[in-house]
Short mmCIF file of C-alpha atoms in Angstrom, two decimals:
data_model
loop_
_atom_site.label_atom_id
_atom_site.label_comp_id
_atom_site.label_asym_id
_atom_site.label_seq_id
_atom_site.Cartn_x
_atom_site.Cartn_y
_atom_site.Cartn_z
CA UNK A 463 19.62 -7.42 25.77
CA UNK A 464 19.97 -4.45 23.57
CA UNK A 465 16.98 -5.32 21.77
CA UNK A 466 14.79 -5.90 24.67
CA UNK A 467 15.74 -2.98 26.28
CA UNK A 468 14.66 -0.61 22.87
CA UNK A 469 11.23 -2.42 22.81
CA UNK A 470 10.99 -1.57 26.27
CA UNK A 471 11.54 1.65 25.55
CA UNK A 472 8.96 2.09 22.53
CA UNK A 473 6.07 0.45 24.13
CA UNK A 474 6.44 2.68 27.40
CA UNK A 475 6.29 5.50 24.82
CA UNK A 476 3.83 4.04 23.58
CA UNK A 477 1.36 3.11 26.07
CA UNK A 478 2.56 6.14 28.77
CA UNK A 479 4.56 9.14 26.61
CA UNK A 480 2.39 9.42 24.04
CA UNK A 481 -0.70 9.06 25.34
CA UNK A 482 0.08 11.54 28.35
CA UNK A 483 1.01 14.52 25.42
CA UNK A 484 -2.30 13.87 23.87
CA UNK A 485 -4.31 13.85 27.19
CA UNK A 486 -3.04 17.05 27.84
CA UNK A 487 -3.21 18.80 24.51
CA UNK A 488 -7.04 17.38 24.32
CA UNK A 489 -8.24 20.27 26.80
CA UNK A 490 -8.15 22.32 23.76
CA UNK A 491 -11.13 22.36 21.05
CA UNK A 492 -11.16 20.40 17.93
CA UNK A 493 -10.09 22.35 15.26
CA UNK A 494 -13.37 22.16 12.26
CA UNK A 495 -11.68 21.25 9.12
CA UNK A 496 -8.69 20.32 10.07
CA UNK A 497 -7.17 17.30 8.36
CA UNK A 498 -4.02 15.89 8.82
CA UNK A 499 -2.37 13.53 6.33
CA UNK A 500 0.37 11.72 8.18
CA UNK A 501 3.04 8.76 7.18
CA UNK A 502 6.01 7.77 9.02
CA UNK A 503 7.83 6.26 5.28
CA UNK A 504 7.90 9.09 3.08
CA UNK A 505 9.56 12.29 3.15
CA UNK A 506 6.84 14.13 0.81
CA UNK A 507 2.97 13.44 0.68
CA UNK A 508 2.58 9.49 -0.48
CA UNK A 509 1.40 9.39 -3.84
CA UNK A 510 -1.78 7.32 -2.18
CA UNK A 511 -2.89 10.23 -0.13
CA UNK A 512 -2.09 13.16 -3.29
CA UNK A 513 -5.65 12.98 -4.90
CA UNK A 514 -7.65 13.26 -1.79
CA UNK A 515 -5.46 16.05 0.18
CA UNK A 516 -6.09 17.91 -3.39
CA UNK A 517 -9.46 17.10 -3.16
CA UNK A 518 -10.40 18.34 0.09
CA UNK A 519 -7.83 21.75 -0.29
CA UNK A 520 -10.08 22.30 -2.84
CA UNK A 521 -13.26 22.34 -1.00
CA UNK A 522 -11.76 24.41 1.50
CA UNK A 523 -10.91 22.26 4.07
CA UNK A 524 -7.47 22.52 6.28
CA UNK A 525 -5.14 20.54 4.70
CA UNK A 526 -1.53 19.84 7.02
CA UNK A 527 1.03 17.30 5.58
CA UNK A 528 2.44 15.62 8.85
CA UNK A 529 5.05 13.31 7.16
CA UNK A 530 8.37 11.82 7.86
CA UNK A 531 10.66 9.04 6.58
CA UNK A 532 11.08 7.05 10.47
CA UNK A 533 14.06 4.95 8.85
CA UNK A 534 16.04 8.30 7.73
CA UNK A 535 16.00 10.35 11.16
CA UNK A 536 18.12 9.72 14.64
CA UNK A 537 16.59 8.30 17.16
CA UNK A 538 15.87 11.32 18.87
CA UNK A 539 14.48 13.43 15.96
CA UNK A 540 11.71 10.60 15.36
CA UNK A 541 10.49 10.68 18.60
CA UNK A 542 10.09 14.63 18.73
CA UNK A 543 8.23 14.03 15.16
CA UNK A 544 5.90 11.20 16.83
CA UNK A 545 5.27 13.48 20.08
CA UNK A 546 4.77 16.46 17.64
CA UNK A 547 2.42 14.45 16.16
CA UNK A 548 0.48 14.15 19.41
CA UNK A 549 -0.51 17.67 19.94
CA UNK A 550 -1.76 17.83 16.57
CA UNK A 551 -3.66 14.80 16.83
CA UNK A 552 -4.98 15.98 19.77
CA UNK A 553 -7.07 18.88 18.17
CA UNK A 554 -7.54 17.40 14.44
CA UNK A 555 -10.69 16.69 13.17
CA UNK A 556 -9.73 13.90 10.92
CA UNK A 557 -6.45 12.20 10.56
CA UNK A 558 -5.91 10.41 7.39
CA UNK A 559 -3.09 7.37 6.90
CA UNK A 560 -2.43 5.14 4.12
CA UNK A 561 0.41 3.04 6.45
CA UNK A 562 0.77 1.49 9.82
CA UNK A 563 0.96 4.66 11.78
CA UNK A 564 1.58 3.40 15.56
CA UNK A 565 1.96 6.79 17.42
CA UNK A 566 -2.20 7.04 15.89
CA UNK A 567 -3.08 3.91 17.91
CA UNK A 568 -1.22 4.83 21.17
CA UNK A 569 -4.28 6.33 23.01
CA UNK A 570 -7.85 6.76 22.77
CA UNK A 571 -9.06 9.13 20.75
CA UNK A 572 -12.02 11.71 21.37
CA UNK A 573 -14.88 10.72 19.34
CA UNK A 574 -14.81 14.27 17.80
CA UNK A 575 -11.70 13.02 15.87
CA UNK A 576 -12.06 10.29 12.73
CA UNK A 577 -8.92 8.28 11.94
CA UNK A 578 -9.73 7.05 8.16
CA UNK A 579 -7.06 4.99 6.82
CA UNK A 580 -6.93 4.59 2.53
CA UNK A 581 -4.74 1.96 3.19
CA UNK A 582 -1.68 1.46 0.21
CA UNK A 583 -2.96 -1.30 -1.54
CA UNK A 584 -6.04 -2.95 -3.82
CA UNK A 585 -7.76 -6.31 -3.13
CA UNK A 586 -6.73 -9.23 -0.44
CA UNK A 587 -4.49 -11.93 -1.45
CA UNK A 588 -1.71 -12.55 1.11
CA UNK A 589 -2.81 -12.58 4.75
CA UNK A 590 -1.16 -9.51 6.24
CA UNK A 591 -1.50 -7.26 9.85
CA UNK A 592 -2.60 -9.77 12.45
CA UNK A 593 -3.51 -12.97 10.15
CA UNK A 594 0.22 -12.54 9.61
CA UNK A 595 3.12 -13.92 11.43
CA UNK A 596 5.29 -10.85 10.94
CA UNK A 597 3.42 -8.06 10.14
CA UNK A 598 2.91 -6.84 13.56
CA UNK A 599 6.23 -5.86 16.13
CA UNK A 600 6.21 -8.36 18.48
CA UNK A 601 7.00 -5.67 21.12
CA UNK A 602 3.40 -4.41 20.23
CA UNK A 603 0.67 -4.74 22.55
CA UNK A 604 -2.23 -3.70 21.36
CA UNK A 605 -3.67 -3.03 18.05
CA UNK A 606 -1.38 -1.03 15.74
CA UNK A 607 -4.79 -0.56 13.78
CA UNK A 608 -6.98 0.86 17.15
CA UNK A 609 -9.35 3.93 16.72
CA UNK A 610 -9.73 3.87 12.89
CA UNK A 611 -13.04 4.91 11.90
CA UNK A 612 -13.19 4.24 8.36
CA UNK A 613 -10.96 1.66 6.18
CA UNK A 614 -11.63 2.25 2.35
CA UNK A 615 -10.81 -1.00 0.14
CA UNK A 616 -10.86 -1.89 -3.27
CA UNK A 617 -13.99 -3.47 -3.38
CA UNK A 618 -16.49 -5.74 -1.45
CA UNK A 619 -14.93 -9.43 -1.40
CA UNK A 620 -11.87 -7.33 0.80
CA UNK A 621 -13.87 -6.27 3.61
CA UNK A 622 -13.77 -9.59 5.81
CA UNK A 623 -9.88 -10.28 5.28
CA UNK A 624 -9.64 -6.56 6.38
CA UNK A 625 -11.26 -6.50 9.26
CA UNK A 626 -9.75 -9.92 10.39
CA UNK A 627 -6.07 -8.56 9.67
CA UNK A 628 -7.05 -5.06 11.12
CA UNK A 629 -9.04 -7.19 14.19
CA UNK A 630 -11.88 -4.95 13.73
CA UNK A 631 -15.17 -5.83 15.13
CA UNK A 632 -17.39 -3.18 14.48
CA UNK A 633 -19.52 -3.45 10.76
CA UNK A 634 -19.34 -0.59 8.69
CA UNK A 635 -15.79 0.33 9.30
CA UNK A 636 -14.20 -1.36 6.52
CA UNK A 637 -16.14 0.13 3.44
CA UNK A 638 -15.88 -0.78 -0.41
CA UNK A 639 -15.65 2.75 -1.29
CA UNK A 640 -12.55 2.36 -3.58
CA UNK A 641 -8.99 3.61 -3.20
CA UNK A 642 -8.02 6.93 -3.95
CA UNK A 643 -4.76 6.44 -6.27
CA UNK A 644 -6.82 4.06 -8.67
CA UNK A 645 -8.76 6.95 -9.95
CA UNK A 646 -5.76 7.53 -12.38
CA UNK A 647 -6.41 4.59 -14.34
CA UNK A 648 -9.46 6.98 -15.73
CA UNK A 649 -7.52 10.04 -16.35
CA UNK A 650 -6.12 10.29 -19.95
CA UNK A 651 -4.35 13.57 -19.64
CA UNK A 652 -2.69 12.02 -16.50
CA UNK A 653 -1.86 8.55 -18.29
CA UNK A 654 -0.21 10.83 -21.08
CA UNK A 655 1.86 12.89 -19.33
CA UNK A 656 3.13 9.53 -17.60
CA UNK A 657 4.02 7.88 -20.47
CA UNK A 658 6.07 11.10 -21.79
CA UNK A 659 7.91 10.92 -18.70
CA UNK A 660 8.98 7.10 -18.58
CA UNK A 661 10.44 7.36 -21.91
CA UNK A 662 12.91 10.31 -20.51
CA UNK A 663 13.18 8.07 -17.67
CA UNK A 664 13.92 4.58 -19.71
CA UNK A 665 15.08 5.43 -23.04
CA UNK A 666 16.35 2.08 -23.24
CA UNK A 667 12.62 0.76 -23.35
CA UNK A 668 11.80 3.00 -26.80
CA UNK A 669 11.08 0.37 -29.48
CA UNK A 670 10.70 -2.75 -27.58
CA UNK A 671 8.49 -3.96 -25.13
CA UNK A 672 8.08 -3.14 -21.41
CA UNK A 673 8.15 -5.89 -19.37
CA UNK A 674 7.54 -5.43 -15.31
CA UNK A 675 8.98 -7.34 -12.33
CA UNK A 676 7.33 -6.27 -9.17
CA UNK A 677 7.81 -8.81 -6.93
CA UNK A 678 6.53 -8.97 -3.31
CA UNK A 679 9.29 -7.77 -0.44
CA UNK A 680 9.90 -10.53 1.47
CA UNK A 681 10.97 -10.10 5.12
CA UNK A 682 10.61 -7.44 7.92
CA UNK A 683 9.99 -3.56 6.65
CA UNK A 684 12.49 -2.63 9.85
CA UNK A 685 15.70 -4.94 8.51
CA UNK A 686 18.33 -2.71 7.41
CA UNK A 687 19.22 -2.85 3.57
CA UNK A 688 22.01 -5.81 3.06
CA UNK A 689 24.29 -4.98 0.09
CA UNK A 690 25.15 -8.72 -0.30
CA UNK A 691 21.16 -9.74 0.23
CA UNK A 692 20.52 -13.00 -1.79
CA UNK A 693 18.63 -12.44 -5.08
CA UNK A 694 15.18 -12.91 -4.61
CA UNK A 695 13.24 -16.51 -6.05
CA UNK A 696 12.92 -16.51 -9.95
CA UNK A 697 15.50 -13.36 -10.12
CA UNK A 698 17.84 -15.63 -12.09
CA UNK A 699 14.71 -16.48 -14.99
CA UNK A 700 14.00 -12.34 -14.83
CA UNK A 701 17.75 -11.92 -15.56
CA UNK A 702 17.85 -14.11 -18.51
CA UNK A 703 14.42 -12.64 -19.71
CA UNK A 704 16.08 -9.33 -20.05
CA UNK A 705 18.98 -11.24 -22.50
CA UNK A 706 15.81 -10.86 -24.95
CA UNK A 707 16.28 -7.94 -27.48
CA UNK A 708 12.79 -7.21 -28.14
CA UNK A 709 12.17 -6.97 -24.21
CA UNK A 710 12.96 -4.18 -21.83
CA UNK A 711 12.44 -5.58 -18.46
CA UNK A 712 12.41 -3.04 -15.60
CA UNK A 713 12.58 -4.10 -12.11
CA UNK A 714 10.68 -2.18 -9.42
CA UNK A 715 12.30 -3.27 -5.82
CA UNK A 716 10.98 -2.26 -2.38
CA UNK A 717 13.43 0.28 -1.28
CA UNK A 718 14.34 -1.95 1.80
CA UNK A 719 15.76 -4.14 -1.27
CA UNK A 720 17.68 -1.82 -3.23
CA UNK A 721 18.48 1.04 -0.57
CA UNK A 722 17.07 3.53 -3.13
CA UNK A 723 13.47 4.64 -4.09
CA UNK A 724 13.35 4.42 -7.80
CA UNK A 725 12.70 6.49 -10.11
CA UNK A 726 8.98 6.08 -11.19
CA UNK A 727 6.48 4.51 -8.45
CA UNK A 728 5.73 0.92 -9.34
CA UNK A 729 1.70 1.57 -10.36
CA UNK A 730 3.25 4.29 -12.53
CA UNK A 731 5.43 1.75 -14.10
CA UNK A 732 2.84 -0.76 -14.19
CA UNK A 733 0.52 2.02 -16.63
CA UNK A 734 3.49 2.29 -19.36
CA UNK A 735 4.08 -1.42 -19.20
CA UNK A 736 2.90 -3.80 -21.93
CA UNK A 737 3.66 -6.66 -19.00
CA UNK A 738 3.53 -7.27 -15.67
CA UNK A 739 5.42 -10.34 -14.02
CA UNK A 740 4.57 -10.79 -10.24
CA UNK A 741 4.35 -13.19 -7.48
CA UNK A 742 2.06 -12.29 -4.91
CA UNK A 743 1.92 -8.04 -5.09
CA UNK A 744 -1.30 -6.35 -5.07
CA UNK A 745 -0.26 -4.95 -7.91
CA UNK A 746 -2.24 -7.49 -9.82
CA UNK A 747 -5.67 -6.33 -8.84
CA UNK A 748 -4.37 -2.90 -10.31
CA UNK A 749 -3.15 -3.84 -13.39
CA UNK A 750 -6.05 -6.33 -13.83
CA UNK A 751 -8.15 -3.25 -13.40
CA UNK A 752 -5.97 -1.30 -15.70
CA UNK A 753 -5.84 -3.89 -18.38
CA UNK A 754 -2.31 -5.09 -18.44
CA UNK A 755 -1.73 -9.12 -19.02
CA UNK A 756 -0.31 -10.32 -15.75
CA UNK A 757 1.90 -13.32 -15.58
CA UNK A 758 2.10 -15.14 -12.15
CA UNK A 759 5.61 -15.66 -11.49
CA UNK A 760 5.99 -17.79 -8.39
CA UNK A 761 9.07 -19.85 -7.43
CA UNK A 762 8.85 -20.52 -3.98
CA UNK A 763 4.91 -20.64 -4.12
CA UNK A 764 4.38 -23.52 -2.08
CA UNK A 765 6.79 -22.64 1.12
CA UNK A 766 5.27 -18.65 0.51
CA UNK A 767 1.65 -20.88 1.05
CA UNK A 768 2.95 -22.22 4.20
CA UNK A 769 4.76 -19.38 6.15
CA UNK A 770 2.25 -16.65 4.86
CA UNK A 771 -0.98 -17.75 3.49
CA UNK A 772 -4.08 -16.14 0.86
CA UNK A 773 -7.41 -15.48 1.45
CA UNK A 774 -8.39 -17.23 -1.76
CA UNK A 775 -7.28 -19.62 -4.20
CA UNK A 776 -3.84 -18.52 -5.64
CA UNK A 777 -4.45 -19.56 -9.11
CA UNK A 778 -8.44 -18.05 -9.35
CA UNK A 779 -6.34 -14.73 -10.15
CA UNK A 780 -7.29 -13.00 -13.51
CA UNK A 781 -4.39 -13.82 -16.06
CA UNK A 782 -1.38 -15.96 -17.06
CA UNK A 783 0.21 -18.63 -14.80
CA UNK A 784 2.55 -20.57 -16.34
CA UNK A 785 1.59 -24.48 -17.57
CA UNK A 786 3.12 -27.03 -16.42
CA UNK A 787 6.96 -26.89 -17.68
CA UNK A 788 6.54 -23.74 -19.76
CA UNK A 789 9.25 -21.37 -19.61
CA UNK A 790 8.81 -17.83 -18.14
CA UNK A 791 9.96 -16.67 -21.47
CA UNK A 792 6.96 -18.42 -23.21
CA UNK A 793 4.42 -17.32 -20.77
CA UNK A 794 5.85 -13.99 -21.28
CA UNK A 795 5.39 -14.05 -25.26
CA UNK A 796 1.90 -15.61 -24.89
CA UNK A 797 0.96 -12.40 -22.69
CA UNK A 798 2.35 -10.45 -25.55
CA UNK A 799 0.42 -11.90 -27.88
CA UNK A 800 -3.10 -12.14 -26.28
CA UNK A 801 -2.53 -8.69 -24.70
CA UNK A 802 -5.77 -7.61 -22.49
CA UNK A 803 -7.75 -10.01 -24.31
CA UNK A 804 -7.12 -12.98 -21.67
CA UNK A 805 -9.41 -10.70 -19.69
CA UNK A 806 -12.21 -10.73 -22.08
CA UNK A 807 -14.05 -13.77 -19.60
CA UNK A 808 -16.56 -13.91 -17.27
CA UNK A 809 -14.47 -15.09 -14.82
CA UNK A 810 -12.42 -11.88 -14.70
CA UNK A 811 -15.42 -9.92 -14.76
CA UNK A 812 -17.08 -11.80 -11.86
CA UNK A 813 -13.46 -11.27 -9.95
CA UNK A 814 -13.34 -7.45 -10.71
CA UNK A 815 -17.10 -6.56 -9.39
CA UNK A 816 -15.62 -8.87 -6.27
CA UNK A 817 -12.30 -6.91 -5.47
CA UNK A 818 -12.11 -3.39 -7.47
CA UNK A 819 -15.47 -2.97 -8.46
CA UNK A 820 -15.10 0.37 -6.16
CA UNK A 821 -12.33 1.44 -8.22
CA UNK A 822 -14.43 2.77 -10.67
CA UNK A 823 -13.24 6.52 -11.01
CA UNK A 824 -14.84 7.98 -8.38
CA UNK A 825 -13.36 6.83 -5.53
CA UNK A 826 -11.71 9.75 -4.39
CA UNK A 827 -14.90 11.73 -5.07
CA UNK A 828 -16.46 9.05 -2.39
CA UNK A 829 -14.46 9.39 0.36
CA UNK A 830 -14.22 13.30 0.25
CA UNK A 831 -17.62 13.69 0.54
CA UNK A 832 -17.24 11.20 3.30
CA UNK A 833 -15.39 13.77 5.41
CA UNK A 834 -16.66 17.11 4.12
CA UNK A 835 -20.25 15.99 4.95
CA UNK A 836 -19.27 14.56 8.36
CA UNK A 837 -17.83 17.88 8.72
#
């Protein structure tokens, strides 16, 4: 009853609150230049939205941060941060989100407005938003992705599976113009300083090799942190893995796993790693991109199939998946040893101009002048 009674109260704020503080702040003029970079998960500016809020203080545009961890406030100080919101909304000229942002989707928007959203992730493997069974609060009607204007992906084979999860219709939305954070795979002073700062960060990694598990959160973003949670599938091979003196394996955890946001981001871990071990991440396409030997580490593959479902053909991804009864340990050393030449193929050519062939460097460069020439 409890339960049904605080979805009833979200989607009246929703669909009656919200929109009613917007309608009346709307009277006002749009404010030229004005962008607003807002999250509802992080405390600070997401490290997906840094490069392009840079990029556009730079060419003298209006800048506001607008973000807030939703999970870490009272009930009462996130809804004055969403109806906040509102009023700013109402006179922005372009809103930019790399998350589900619901309070941005409450209304419609004036068409003097553009909601672009960079999205947190590269490629299209696992169905997600409404192709999912999960993904979107069931006490949600409507489209928790309404009024976005433009969707930047990784590259041109993820435009259909984002407009399907993202239900939208119109062509031209959804644009291969690459995502902002990849640019740092091309920046060598960046990749440096990075490196200095993981070995102050892991000093148990100096010497050996880095080996990365980054495997996919499993279950609803909204379920509170359990201290006695159940290790996750394959966590018991990973554990024995790190037994290995040669091997230093670090593993990067959703927050909503560990309770704690760690201390390196997990594409920053994935650039100083020599490995990366995942399951069904996006991470992948990234360190494809990046050049680091993936190996496909998949235990409950075949239920994961069922319940959530890919776009394309789980085992077509660039890199190492284990043969048929060989260990994790030897798929491991065989990544070692063939290093970023498994990607020396056609076949993982042919898959990068597909998926991150607009992760090329420039993407930030892209979708600034995106904005600053619609300005």
């Amino acid at each position: 009853m409890k339960r049904i009674f605080r979805e009833g109260i979200k989607m009246f704020s929703q669909r009656s609150i919200f929109p009613l503080i917007y309608n009346i702040n709307r009277k006002k003029p749009v404010r030229k230049g004005l962008v607003v970079f807002a999250d509802a998960h992080h405390e600070e500016l997401p490290e997906h939205m840094r490069l392009l809020y840079d990029a556009l203080k730079a060419r003298g545009m209006h800048v506001v941060k607008y973000c807030f961890d939703l999970s870490k406030l009272s009930k009462a100080e996130g809804y004055r941060r969403m109806t906040a919101f509102m009023k700013l909304y109402a006179v922005s000229e372009y809103v930019v989100l790399c998350n589900n942002f619901i309070p941005a989707a409450s209304c419609r928007k004036r068409r003097e407005t553009k909601v672009i959203q960079l999205w947190h992730a590269c490629g299209a493997l696992k169905k997600f938003g409404y192709d999912a069974q999960d993904d979107v609060p069931d006490w949600y009607k409507g489209n928790v992705y309404r009024n976005y204007d433009l969707v930047t992906v990784s590259g041109p084979d993820a435009v259909t599976p984002f407009r399907s999860a993202m239900k939208i219709k119109e062509e031209g939305t959804v644009r291969p113009m690459g995502v902002s954070e990849s640019d740092r795979f091309f920046d060598e002073e960046f990749i440096g300083q990075l490196r200095k700062r993981f070995e102050k960060e892991y000093p148990e990694a100096s010497g050996r090799y880095t080996v990365l598990w980054a495997p996919t959160f499993r279950g609803a973003a909204g379920d509170a942190v359990s201290a006695d949670a159940p290790d996750l599938p394959g966590e018991t091979e990973i554990d024995k893995l790190s037994a290995m003196r040669e091997i230093c394996v670090i593993k990067s955890l959703h927050p909503h796993q560990t309770g704690s946001a760690p201390a390196m981001t997990t594409e920053e871990l994935m650039m100083c790693s020599d490995v990366v071990i995942t399951d069904y991440s996006s991470l992948s396409f990234q360190a494809v991109r990046f050049g680091v030997p993936v190996v496909y580490f998949a235990p409950d593959l075949e239920d994961y199939e069922k319940r959530r479902g890919f776009y394309f053909d789980y085992s077509s991804l660039p890199g190492i998946h284990p043969r048929e009864n060989e260990t994790l340990k030897s798929a491991v050393k065989r990544a070692l040893s063939e290093g970023r030449s498994i990607y020396d193929n056609d076949s993982t050519k042919e898959f990068l101009e597909r998926y991150m062939s607009g992760c090329d460097g420039k993407a930030t460069e892209r979708i600034a002048d995106y904005i600053t020439k619609e300005a």
